[in-house]
Short mmCIF file of N, CA, C and O in Angstrom, two decimals:
data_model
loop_
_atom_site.label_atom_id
_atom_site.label_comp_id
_atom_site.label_asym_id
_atom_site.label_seq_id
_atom_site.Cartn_x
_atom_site.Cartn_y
_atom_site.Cartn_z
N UNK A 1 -2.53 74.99 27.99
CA UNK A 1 -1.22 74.82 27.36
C UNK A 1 -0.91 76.10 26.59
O UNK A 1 -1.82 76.76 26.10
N UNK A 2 0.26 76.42 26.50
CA UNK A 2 0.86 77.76 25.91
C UNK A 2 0.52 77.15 24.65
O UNK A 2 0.23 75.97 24.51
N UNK A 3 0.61 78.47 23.29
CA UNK A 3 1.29 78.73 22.41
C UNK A 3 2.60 77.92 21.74
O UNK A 3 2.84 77.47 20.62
N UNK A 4 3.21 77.98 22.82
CA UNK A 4 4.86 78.19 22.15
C UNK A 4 5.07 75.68 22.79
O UNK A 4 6.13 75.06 22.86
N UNK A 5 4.31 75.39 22.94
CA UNK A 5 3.36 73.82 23.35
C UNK A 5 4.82 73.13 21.34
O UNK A 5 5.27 72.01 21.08
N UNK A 6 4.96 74.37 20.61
CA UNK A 6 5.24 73.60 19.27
C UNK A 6 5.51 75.07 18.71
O UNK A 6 4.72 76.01 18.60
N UNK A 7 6.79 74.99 18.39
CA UNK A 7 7.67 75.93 17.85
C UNK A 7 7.41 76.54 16.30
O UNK A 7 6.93 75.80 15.45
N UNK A 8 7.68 77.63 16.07
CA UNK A 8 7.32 77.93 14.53
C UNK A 8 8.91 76.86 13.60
O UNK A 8 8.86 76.57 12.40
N UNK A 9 9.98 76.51 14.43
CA UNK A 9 10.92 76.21 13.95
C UNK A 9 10.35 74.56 13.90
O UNK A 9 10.76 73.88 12.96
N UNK A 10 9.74 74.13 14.58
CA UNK A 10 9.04 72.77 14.59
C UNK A 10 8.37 72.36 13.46
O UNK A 10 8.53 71.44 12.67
N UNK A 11 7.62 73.23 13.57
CA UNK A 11 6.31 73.66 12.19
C UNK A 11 7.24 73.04 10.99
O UNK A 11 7.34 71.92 10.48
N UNK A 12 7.89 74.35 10.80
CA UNK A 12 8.52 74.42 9.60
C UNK A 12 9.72 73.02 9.53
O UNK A 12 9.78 72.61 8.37
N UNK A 13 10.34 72.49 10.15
CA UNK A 13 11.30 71.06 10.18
C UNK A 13 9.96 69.92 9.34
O UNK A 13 10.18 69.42 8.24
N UNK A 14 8.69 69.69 10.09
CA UNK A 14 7.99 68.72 9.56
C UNK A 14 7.38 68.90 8.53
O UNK A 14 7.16 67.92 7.81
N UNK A 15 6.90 70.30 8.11
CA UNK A 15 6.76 70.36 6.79
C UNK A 15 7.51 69.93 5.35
O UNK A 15 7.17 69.71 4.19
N UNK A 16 8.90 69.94 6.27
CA UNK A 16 10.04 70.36 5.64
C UNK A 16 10.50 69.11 5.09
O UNK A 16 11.11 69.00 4.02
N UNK A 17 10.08 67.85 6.12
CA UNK A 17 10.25 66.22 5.98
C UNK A 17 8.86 65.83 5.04
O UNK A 17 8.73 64.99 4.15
N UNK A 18 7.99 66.70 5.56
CA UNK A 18 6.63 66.28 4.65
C UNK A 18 6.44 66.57 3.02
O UNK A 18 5.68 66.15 2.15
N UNK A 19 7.68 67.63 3.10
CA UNK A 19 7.69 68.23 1.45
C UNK A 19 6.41 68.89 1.25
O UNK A 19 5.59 68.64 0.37
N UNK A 20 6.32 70.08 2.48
CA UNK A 20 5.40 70.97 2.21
C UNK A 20 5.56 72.10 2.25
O UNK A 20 6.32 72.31 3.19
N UNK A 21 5.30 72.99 1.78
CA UNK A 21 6.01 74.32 1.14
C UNK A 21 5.25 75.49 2.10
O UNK A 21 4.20 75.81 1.54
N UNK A 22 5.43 76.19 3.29
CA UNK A 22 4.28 76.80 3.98
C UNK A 22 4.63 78.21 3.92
O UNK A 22 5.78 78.54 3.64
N UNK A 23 3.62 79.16 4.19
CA UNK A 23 4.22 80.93 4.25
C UNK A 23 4.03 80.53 5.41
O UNK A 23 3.58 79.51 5.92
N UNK A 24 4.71 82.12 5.96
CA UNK A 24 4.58 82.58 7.17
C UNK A 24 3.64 82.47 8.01
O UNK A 24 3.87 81.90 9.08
N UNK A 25 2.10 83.09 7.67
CA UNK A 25 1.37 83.13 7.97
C UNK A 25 0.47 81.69 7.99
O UNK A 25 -0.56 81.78 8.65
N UNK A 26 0.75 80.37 7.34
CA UNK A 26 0.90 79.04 7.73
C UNK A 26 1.43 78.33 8.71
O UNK A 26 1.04 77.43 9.46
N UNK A 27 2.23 78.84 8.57
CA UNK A 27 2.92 78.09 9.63
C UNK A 27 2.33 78.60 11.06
O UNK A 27 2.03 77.72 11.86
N UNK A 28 2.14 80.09 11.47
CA UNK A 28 1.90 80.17 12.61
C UNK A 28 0.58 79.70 12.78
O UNK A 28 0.07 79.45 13.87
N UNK A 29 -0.04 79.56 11.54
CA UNK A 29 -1.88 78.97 11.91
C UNK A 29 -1.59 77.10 12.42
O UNK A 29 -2.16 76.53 13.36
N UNK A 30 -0.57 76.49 11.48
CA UNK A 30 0.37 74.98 12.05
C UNK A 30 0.22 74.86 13.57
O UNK A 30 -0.49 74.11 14.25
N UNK A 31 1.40 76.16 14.02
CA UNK A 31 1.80 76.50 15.59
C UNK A 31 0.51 76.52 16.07
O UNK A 31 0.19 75.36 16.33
N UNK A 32 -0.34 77.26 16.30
CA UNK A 32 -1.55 77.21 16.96
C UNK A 32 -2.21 76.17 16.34
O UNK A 32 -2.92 75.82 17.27
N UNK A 33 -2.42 75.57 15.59
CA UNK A 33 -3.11 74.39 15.58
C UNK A 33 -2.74 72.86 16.27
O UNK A 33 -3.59 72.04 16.62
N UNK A 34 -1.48 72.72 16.35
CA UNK A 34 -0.66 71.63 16.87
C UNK A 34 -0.80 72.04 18.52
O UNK A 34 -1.28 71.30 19.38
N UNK A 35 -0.32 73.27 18.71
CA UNK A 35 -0.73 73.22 20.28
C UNK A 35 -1.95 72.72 21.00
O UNK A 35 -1.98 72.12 22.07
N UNK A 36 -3.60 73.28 19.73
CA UNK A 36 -4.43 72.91 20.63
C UNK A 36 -4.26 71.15 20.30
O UNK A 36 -4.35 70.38 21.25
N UNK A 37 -4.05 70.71 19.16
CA UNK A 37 -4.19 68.95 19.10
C UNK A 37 -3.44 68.76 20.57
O UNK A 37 -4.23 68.50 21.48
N UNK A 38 -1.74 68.87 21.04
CA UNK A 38 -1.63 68.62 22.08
C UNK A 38 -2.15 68.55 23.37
O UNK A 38 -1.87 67.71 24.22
N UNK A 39 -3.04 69.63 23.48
CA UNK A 39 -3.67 70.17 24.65
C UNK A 39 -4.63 68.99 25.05
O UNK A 39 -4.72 68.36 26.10
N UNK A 40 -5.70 68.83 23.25
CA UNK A 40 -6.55 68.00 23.52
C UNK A 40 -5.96 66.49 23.83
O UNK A 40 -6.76 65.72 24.35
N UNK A 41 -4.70 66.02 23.57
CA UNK A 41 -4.57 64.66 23.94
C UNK A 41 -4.28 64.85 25.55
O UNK A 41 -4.79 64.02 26.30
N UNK A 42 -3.57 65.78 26.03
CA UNK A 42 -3.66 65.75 27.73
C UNK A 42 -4.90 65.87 28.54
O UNK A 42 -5.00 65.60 29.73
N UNK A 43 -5.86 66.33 27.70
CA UNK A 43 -7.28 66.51 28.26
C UNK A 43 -7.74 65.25 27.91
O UNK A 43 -8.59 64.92 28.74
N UNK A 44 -7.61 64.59 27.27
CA UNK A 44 -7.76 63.09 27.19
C UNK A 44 -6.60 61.92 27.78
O UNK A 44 -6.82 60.76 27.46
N UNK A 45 -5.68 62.15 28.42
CA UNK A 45 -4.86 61.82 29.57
C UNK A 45 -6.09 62.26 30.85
O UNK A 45 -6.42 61.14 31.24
N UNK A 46 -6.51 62.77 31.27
CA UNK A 46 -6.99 63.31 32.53
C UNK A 46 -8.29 62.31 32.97
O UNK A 46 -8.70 62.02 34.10
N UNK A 47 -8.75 61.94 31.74
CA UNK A 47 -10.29 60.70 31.46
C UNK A 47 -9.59 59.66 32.41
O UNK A 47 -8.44 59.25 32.25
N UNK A 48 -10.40 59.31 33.36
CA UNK A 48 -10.34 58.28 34.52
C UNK A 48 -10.46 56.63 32.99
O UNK A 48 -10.93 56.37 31.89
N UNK A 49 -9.79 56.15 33.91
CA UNK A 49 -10.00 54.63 33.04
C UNK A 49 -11.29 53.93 34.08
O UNK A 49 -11.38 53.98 35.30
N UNK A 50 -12.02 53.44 33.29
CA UNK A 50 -12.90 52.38 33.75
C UNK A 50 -12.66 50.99 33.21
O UNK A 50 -12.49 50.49 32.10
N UNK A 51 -12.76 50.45 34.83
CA UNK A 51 -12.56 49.16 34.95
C UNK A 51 -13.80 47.94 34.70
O UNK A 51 -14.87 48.03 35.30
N UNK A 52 -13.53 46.84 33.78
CA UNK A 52 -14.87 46.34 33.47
C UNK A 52 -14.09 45.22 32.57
O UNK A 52 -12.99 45.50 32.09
N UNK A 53 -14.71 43.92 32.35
CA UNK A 53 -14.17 42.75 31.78
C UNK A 53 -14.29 43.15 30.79
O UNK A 53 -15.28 43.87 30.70
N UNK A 54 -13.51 42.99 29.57
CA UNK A 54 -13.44 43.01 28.02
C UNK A 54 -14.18 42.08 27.82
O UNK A 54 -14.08 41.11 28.57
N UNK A 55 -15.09 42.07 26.83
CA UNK A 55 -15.86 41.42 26.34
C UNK A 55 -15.36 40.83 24.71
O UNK A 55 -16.22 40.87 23.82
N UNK A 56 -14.51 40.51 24.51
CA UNK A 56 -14.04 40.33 23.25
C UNK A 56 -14.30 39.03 22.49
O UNK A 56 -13.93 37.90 22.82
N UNK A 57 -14.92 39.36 21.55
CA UNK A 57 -15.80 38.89 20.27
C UNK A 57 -15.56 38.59 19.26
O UNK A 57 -16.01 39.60 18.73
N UNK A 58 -15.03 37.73 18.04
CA UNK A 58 -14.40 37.79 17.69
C UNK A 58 -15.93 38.21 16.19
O UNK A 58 -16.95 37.59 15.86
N UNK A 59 -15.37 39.35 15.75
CA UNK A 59 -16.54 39.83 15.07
C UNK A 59 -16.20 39.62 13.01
O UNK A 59 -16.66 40.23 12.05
N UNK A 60 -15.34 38.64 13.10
CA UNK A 60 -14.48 38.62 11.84
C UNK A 60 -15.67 36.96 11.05
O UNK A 60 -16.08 35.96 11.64
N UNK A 61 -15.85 37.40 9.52
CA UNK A 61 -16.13 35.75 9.13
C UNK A 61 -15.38 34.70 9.53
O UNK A 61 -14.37 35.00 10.16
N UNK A 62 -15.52 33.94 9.41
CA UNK A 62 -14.21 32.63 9.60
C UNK A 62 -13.17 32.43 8.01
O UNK A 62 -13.93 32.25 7.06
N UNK A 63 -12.46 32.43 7.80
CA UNK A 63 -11.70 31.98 6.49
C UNK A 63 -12.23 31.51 5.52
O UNK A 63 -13.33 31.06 5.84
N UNK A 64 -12.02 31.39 4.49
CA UNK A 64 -12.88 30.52 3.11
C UNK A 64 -11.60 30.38 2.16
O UNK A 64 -11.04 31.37 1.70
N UNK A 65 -11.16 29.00 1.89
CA UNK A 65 -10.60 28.72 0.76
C UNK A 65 -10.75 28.90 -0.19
O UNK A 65 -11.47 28.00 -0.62
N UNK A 66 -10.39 29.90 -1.30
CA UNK A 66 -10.91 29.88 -2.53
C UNK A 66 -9.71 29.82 -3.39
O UNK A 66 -8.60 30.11 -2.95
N UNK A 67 -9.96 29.41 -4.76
CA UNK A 67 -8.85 29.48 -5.52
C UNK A 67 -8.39 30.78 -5.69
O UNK A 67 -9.20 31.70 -5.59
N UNK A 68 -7.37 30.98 -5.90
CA UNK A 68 -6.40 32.35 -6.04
C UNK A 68 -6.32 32.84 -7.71
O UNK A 68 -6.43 31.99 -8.59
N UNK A 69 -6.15 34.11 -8.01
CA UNK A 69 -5.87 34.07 -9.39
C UNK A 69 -4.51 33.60 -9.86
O UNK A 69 -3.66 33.01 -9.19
N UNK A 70 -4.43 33.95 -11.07
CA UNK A 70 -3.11 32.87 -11.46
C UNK A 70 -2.20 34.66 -12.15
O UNK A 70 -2.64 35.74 -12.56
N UNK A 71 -0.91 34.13 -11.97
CA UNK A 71 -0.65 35.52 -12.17
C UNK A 71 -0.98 36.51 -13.65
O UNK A 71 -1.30 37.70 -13.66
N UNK A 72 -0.80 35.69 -14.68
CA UNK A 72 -2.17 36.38 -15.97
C UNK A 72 -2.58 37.45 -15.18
O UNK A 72 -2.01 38.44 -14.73
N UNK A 73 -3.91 36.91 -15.11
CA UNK A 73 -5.03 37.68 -14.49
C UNK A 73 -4.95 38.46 -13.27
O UNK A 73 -5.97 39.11 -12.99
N UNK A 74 -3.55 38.58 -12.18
CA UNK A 74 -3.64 39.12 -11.39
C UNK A 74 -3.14 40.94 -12.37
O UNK A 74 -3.62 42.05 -12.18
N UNK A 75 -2.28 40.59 -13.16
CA UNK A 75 -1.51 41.01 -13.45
C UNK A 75 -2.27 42.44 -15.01
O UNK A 75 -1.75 43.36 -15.64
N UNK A 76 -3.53 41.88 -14.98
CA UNK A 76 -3.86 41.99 -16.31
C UNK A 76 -4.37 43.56 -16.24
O UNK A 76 -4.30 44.24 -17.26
N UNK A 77 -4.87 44.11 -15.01
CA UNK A 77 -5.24 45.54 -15.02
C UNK A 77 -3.83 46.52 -14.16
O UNK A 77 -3.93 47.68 -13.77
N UNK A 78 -2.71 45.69 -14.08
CA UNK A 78 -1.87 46.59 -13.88
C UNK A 78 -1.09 47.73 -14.32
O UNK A 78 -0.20 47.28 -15.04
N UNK A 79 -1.00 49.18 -14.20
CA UNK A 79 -0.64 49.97 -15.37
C UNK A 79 0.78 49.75 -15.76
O UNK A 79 1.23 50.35 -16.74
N UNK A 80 1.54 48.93 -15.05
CA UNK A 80 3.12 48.42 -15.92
C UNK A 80 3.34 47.32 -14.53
O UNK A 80 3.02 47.22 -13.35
N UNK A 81 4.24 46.49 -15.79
CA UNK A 81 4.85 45.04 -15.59
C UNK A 81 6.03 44.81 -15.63
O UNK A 81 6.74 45.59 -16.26
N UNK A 82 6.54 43.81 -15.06
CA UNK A 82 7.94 43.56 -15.62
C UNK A 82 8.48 42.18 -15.35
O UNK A 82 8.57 41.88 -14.16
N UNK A 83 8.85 41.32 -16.22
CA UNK A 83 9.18 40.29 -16.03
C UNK A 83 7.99 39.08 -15.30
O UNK A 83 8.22 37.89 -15.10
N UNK A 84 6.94 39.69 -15.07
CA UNK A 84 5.95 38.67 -14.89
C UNK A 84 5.14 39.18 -13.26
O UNK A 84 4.11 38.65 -12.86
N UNK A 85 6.00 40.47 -12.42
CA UNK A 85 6.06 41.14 -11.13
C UNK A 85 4.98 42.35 -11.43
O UNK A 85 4.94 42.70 -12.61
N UNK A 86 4.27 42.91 -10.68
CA UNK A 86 4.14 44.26 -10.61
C UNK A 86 4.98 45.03 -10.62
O UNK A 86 5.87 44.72 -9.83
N UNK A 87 5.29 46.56 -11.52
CA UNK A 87 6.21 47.25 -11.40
C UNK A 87 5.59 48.43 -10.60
O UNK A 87 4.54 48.98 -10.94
N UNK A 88 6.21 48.74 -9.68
CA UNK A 88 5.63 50.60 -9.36
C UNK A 88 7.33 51.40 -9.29
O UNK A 88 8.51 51.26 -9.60
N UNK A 89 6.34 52.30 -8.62
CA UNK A 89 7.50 53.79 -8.96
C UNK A 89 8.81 53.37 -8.09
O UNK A 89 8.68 52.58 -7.15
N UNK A 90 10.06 53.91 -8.44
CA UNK A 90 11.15 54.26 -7.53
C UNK A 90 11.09 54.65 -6.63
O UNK A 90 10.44 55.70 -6.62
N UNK A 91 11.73 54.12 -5.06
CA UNK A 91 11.47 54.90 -3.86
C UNK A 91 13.64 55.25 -3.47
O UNK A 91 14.76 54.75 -3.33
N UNK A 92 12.85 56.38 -3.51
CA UNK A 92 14.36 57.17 -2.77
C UNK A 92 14.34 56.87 -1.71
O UNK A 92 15.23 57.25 -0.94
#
């Protein structure tokens, strides 16, 4: 796979959504790094599938009823509250 597999203008757009601040010289290490990740998922496209019954297990405990806390105590190591809810941060 080329180089150019992921654009320096690419790079810089997802950083850009990621709120990450990159130099120059970042970004093109990005570019070459994203190309080879691509490369390697088509080289893992190329892996023959093998055919064979799933054996599926169900590897989980079974359920357990237990009493629940009451909100008090759910509530009691939270670093802020409000009205009886967990409070967290503002999402833009």
């Amino acid at each position: 796979m080329s180089d150019d597999a992921v654009s320096p203008e690419e790079v810089r757009h997802v950083a850009e959504l990621a709120r990450v601040g990159l130099e120059d010289d970042e970004v093109d290490q990005f570019t070459r790094q994203f190309a080879d990740i691509l490369e390697y998922f088509e080289t893992l496209d190329e892996v023959p599938e093998v055919d064979r019954e799933a054996d599926l297990v169900n590897v989980m405990r079974p359920d357990e009823e237990r009493d629940s806390l009451d909100s008090e105590e759910a509530l009691r190591n939270a670093p802020e509250t409000e009205d009886g809810y967990f409070k967290g941060p503002n999402v833009s």
